[in-house]
Amino acid sequence: MPLSRKTKALEPVAEATSMAFETELMQLRRIAARERQLRLSLDALEKRAADRFLDQIDEVSGSDLTFADGQDRAWRDWISTRRSNLQAELALVLADKSERMGQLTRALGRRDIAARLHGASLSEDRRAALARELAGLQDLAVLLKGRARRDHLN
């Protein structure tokens, strides 16, 4: 079936919009993976924070509790700093994810519209090809009918 000029012109548009959508989807998947990683890191940090430093020290005679208390404070400060850093990074990732979702939605719309236009053009081409075939079959039927009539008269 020969394709119309319109169908030929829409084919690369449909392919390009599909590729653009796939690219946006891949980028969103990367962002979602980074978000999962950050959330897992935050969960692991919270579990570690639940294990207080002082709980890890054996109550051995002669232990320097002042030193242990200083270590515990340093541990809590480190946990707090690390938590803040992870939360800030997660906030940036979530903002990027939100922006990418908008871009993905637009890419999906473009892809769907281009695919519909291309599909409609292909349908028009098929209808035109079927109409041509039907016209050819009707012409053939008329010719065969005329030949049969002529053979019958002879």
XYZ file of N, CA and C in Angstrom, residues 13 20 46 49-50 52 56 64-65 67 72-74 83 88 94 106 109-110 121 141-142 144 148:
72
model
N 7.597 12.393 12.849
C 7.104 13.172 13.987
C 6.647 12.221 15.091
N 11.178 11.130 22.513
C 11.252 12.190 23.532
C 10.538 11.742 24.807
N 18.158 6.845 60.669
C 17.252 6.877 61.823
C 17.433 5.635 62.698
N 20.548 6.192 64.582
C 20.359 7.225 65.606
C 19.652 6.648 66.826
N 18.816 5.643 66.593
C 18.110 5.013 67.713
C 19.090 4.277 68.626
N 21.883 4.659 70.599
C 22.683 5.737 71.190
C 24.104 5.263 71.444
N 26.219 1.712 73.612
C 27.198 0.804 73.028
C 28.415 0.585 73.938
N 35.826 6.226 81.464
C 35.739 7.674 81.582
C 34.400 8.122 81.000
N 33.406 8.370 81.867
C 32.062 8.734 81.418
C 32.023 10.121 80.795
N 34.344 11.384 78.850
C 34.771 11.154 77.468
C 33.629 10.534 76.674
N 29.174 10.842 72.735
C 27.740 10.740 72.451
C 27.219 12.030 71.823
N 27.671 13.171 72.343
C 27.261 14.457 71.768
C 27.773 14.598 70.334
N 29.004 14.206 70.113
C 29.578 14.266 68.758
C 28.779 13.357 67.815
N 21.519 13.957 58.723
C 20.071 13.963 58.459
C 19.695 15.222 57.682
N 17.935 17.767 52.764
C 18.093 18.839 51.777
C 18.243 18.249 50.375
N 13.093 15.844 45.009
C 11.633 15.905 44.883
C 11.200 17.087 44.003
N 3.756 16.530 29.355
C 3.746 17.199 28.047
C 4.258 16.272 26.951
N 1.584 13.789 26.068
C 0.546 14.416 25.243
C 0.989 14.564 23.796
N 2.206 15.023 23.615
C 2.737 15.181 22.247
C 2.819 13.833 21.537
N -3.973 9.116 9.574
C -3.472 9.219 8.207
C -3.305 7.833 7.578
N -15.343 -6.679 -12.944
C -16.637 -7.353 -12.989
C -17.434 -6.923 -14.210
N -17.408 -5.608 -14.519
C -18.115 -5.108 -15.701
C -17.525 -5.715 -16.958
N -15.851 -8.579 -17.242
C -16.171 -10.014 -17.298
C -17.630 -10.227 -17.676
N -18.776 -12.179 -20.941
C -19.688 -13.319 -20.839
C -20.898 -13.102 -21.714
